mmCIF file of C-alpha atoms in Angstrom:
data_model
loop_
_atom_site.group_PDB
_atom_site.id
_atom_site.type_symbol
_atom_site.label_atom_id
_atom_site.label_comp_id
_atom_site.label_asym_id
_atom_site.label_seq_id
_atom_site.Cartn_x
_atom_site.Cartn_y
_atom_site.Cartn_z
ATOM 1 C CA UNK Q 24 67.421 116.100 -39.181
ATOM 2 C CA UNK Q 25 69.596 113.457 -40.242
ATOM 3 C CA UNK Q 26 68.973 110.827 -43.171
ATOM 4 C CA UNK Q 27 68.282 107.324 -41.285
ATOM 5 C CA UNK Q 28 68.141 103.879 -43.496
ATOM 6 C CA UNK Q 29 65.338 101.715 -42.895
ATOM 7 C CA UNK Q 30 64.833 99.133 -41.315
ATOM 8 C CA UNK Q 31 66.084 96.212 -42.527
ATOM 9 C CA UNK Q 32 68.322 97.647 -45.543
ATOM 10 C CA UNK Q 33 72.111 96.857 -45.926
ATOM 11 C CA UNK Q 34 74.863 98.392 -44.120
ATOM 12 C CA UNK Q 35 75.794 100.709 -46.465
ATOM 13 C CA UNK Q 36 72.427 101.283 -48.350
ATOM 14 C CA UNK Q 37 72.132 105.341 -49.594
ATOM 15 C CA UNK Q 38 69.876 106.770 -47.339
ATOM 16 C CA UNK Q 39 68.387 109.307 -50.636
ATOM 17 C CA UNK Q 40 68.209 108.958 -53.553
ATOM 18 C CA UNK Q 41 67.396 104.985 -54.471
ATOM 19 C CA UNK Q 42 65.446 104.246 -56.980
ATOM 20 C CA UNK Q 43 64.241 100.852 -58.610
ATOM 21 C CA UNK Q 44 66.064 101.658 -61.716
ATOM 22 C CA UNK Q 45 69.609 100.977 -60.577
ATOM 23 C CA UNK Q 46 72.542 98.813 -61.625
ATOM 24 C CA UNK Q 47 72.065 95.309 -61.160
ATOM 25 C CA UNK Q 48 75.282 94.511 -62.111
ATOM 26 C CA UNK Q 49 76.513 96.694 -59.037
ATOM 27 C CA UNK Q 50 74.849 94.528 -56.935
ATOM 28 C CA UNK Q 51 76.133 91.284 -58.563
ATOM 29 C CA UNK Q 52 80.065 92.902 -58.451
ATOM 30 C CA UNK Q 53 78.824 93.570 -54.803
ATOM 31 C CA UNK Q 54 77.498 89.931 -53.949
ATOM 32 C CA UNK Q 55 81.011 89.265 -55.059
ATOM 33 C CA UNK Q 56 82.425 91.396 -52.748
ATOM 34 C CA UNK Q 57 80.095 90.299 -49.534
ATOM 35 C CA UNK Q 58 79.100 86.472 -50.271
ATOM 36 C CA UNK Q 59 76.364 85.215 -47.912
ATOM 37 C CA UNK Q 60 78.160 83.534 -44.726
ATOM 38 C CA UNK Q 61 76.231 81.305 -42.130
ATOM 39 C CA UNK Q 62 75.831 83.701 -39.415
ATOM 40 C CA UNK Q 63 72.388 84.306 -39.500
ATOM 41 C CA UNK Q 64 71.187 82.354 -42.283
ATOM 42 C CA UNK Q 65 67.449 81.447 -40.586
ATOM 43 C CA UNK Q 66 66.651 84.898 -38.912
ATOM 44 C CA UNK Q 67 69.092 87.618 -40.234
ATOM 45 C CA UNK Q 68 69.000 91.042 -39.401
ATOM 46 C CA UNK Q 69 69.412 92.862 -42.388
ATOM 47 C CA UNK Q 70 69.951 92.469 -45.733
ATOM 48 C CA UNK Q 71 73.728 91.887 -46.317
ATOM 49 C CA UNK Q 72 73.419 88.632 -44.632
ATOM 50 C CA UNK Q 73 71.490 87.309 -47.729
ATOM 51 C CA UNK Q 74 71.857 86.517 -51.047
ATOM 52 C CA UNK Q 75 72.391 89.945 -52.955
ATOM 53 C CA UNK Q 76 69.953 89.490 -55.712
ATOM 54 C CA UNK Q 77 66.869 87.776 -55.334
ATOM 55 C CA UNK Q 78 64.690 86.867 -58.139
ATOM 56 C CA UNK Q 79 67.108 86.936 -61.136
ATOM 57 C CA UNK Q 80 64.502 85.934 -63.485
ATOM 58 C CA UNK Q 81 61.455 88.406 -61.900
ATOM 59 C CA UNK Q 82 62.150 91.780 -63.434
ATOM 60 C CA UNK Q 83 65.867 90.865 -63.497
ATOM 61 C CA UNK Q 84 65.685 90.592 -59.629
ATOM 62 C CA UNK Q 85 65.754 92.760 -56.412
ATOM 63 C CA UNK Q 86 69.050 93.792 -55.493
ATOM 64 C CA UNK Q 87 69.504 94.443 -51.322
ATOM 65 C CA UNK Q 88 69.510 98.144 -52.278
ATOM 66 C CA UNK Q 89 65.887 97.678 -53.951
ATOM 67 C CA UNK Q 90 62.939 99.393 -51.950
ATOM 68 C CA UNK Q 91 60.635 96.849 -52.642
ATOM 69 C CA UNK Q 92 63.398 94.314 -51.831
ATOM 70 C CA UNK Q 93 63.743 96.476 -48.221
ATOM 71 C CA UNK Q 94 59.840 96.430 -47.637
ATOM 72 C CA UNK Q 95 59.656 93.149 -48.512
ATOM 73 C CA UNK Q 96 62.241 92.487 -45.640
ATOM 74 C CA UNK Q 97 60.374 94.365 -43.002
ATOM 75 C CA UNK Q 98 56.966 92.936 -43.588
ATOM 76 C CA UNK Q 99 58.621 89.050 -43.652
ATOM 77 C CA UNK Q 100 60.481 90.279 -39.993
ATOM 78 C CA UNK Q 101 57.798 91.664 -38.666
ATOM 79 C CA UNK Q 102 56.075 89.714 -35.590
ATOM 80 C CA UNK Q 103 52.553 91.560 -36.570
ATOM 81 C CA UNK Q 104 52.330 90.056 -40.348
ATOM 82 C CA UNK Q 105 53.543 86.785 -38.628
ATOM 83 C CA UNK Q 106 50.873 86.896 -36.339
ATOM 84 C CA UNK Q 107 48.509 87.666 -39.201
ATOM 85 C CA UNK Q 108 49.286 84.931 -41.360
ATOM 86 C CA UNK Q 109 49.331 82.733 -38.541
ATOM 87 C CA UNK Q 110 45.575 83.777 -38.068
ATOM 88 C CA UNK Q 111 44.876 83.815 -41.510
ATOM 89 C CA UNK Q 112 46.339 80.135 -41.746
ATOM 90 C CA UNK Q 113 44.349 78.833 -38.479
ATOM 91 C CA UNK Q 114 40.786 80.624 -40.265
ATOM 92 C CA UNK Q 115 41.364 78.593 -43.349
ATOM 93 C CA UNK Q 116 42.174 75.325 -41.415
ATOM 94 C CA UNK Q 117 39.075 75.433 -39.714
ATOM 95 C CA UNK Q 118 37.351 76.595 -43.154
ATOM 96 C CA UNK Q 119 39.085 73.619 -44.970
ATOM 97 C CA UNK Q 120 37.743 71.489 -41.936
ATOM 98 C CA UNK Q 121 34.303 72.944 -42.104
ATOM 99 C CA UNK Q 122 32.959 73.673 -45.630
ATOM 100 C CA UNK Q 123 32.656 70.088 -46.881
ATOM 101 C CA UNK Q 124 29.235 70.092 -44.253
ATOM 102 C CA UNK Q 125 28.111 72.940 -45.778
ATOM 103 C CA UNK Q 126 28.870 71.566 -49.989
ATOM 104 C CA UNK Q 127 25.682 71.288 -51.661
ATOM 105 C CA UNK Q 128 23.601 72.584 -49.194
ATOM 106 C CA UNK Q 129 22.174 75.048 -51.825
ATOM 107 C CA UNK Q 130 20.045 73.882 -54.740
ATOM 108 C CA UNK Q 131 19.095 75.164 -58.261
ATOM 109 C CA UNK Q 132 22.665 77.309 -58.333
ATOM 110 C CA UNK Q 133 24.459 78.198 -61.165
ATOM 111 C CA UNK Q 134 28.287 78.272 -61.946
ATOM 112 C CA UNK Q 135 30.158 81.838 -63.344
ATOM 113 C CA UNK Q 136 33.648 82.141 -63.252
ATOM 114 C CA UNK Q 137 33.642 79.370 -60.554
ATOM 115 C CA UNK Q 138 31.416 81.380 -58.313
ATOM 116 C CA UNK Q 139 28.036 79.470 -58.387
ATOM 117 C CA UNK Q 140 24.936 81.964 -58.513
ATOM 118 C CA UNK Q 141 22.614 81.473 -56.111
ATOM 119 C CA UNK Q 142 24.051 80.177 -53.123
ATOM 120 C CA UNK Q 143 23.206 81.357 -49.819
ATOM 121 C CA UNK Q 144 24.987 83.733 -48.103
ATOM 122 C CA UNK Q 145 26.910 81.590 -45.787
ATOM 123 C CA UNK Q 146 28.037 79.294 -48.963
ATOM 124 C CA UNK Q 147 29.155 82.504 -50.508
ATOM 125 C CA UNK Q 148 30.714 84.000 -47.694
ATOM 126 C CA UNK Q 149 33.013 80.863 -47.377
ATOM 127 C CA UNK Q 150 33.816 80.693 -51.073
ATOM 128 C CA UNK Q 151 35.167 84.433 -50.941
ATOM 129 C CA UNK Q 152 36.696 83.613 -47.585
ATOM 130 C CA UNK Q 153 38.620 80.933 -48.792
ATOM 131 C CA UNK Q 154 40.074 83.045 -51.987
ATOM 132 C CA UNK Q 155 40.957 85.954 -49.210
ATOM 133 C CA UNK Q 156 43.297 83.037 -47.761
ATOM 134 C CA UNK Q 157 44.815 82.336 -50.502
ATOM 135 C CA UNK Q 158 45.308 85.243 -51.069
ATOM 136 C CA UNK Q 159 47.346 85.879 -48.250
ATOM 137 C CA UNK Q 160 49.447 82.549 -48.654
ATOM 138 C CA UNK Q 161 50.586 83.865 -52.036
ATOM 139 C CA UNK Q 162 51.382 86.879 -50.455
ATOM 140 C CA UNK Q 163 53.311 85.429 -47.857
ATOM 141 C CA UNK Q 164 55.133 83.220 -50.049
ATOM 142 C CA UNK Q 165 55.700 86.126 -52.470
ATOM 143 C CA UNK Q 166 57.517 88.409 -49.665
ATOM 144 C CA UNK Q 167 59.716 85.662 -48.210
ATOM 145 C CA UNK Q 168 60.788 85.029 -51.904
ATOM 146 C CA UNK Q 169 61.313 88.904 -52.637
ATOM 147 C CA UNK Q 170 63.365 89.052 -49.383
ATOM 148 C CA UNK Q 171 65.162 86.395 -48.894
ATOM 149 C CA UNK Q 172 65.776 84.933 -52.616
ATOM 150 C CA UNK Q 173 64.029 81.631 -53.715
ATOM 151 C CA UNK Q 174 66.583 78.711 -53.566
ATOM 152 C CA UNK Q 175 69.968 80.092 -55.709
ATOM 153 C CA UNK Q 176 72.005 79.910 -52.613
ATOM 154 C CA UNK Q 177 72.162 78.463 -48.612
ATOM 155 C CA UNK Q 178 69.802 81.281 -46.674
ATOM 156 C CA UNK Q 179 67.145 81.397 -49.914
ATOM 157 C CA UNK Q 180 63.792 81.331 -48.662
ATOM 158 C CA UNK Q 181 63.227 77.580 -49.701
ATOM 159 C CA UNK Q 182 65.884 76.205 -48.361
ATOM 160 C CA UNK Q 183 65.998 77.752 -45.006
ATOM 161 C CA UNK Q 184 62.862 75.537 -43.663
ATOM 162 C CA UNK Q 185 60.635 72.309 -43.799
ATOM 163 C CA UNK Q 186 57.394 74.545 -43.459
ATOM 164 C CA UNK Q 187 58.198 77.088 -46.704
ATOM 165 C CA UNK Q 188 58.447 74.012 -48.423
ATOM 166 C CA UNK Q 189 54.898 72.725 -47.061
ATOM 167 C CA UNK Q 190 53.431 76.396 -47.007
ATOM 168 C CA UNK Q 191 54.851 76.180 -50.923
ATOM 169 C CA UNK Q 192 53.247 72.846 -51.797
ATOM 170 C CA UNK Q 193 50.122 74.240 -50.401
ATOM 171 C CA UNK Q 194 50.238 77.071 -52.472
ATOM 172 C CA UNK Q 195 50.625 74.681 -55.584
ATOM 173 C CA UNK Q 196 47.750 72.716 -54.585
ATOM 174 C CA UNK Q 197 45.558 75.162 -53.839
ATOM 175 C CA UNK Q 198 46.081 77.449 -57.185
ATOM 176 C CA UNK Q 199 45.865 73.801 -58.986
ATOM 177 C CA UNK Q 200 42.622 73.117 -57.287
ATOM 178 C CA UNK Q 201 41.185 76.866 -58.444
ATOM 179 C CA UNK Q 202 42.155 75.906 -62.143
ATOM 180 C CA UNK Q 203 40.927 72.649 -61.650
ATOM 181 C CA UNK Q 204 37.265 74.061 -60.026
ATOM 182 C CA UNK Q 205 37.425 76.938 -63.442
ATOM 183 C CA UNK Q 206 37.613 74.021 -65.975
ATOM 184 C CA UNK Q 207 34.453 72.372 -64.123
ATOM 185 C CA UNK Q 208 36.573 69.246 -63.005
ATOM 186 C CA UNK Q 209 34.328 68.595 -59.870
ATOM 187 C CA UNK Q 210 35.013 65.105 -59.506
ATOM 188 C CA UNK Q 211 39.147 65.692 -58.193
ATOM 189 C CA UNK Q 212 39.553 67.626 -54.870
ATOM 190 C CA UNK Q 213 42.741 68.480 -53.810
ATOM 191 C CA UNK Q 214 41.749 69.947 -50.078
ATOM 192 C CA UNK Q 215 42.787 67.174 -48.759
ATOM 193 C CA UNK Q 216 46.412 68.077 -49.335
ATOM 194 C CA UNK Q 217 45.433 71.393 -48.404
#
């Protein structure tokens, strides 16, 4: 059978032989070559409508020839992640909305690592719950970054839309509020901005 590209990768992306060790400044002669045009800026369709290397300053950046670049790509196009974020994102509204009834409904606990010993199960089960989300907010935020570049040029992942700013704001908040919560600083909440 014949090579095929995947999905996702740039026009004229090798179909063997890539590997994550190769030329960066290629790809920066190439973004020279191809610069990033307006057609297509909010939902392109592959690669070469993008900025050619994203994250200059991560691991000197993912070139449009870079697998992990290319995955990243195909998970932030795909309509099942989005719909799995977008459920992840709903669960931790109504968690957000939720666990304040449930705060201090244990007694006698203890705090490790920010994980208080001897809650009850449902306390505990919505602690973990609520680092899953974030967990898959970073994520999210970490693939649109890795695909589409972070805010160096006009289709960057940043600049493209109002809610990657909010869903990057949360982000902030929410790893401030776990540093916060592991210096024992109980008496500031950030959920609300959550």
């Amino acid at each position: 059978g014949g090579d095929k590209k995947p999905e996702g990768a740039p026009r004229d992306a090798p179909t063997r032989g890539t590997t994550d060790g190769e030329d960066l400044e290629e790809a920066h002669t190439f973004a020279k070559e191809r610069p990033v045009t307006n057609k297509g800026l909010f939902n392109p369709k592959d690669l070469d409508d993008l900025t050619a290397v994203s994250c200059n300053l991560l691991f000197g950046g993912f070139s449009r020839r870079s697998p992990i670049r290319i995955k990243a790509f195909q998970i932030y196009n795909s309509s099942l992640w989005s719909t799995l974020f977008l459920a992840v994102t709903l669960g931790n509204t109504v968690y957000i909305t939720v666990a304040p009834q449930f705060a201090g409904a244990s007694s006698g606990t203890k705090e490790i690592m920010g994980v208080s010993i001897g809650k009850s199960s449902l306390d505990l089960f919505l602690t973990y719950f609520d680092y899953v989300c974030v967990g898959f907010l970073a994520f999210e935020v970490i693939v649109g970054i890795i695909a589409r570049g972070f805010i160096q040029s006009e289709g960057c992942w940043l600049r493209i839309s109002g809610y990657y700013k909010l869903d990057f704001a949360a982000l902030l908040v929410t790893v401030s509020e776990f540093v916060l919560k592991y210096f024992r600083e109980t008496g500031v909440t950030l959920r609300p901005f959550r």
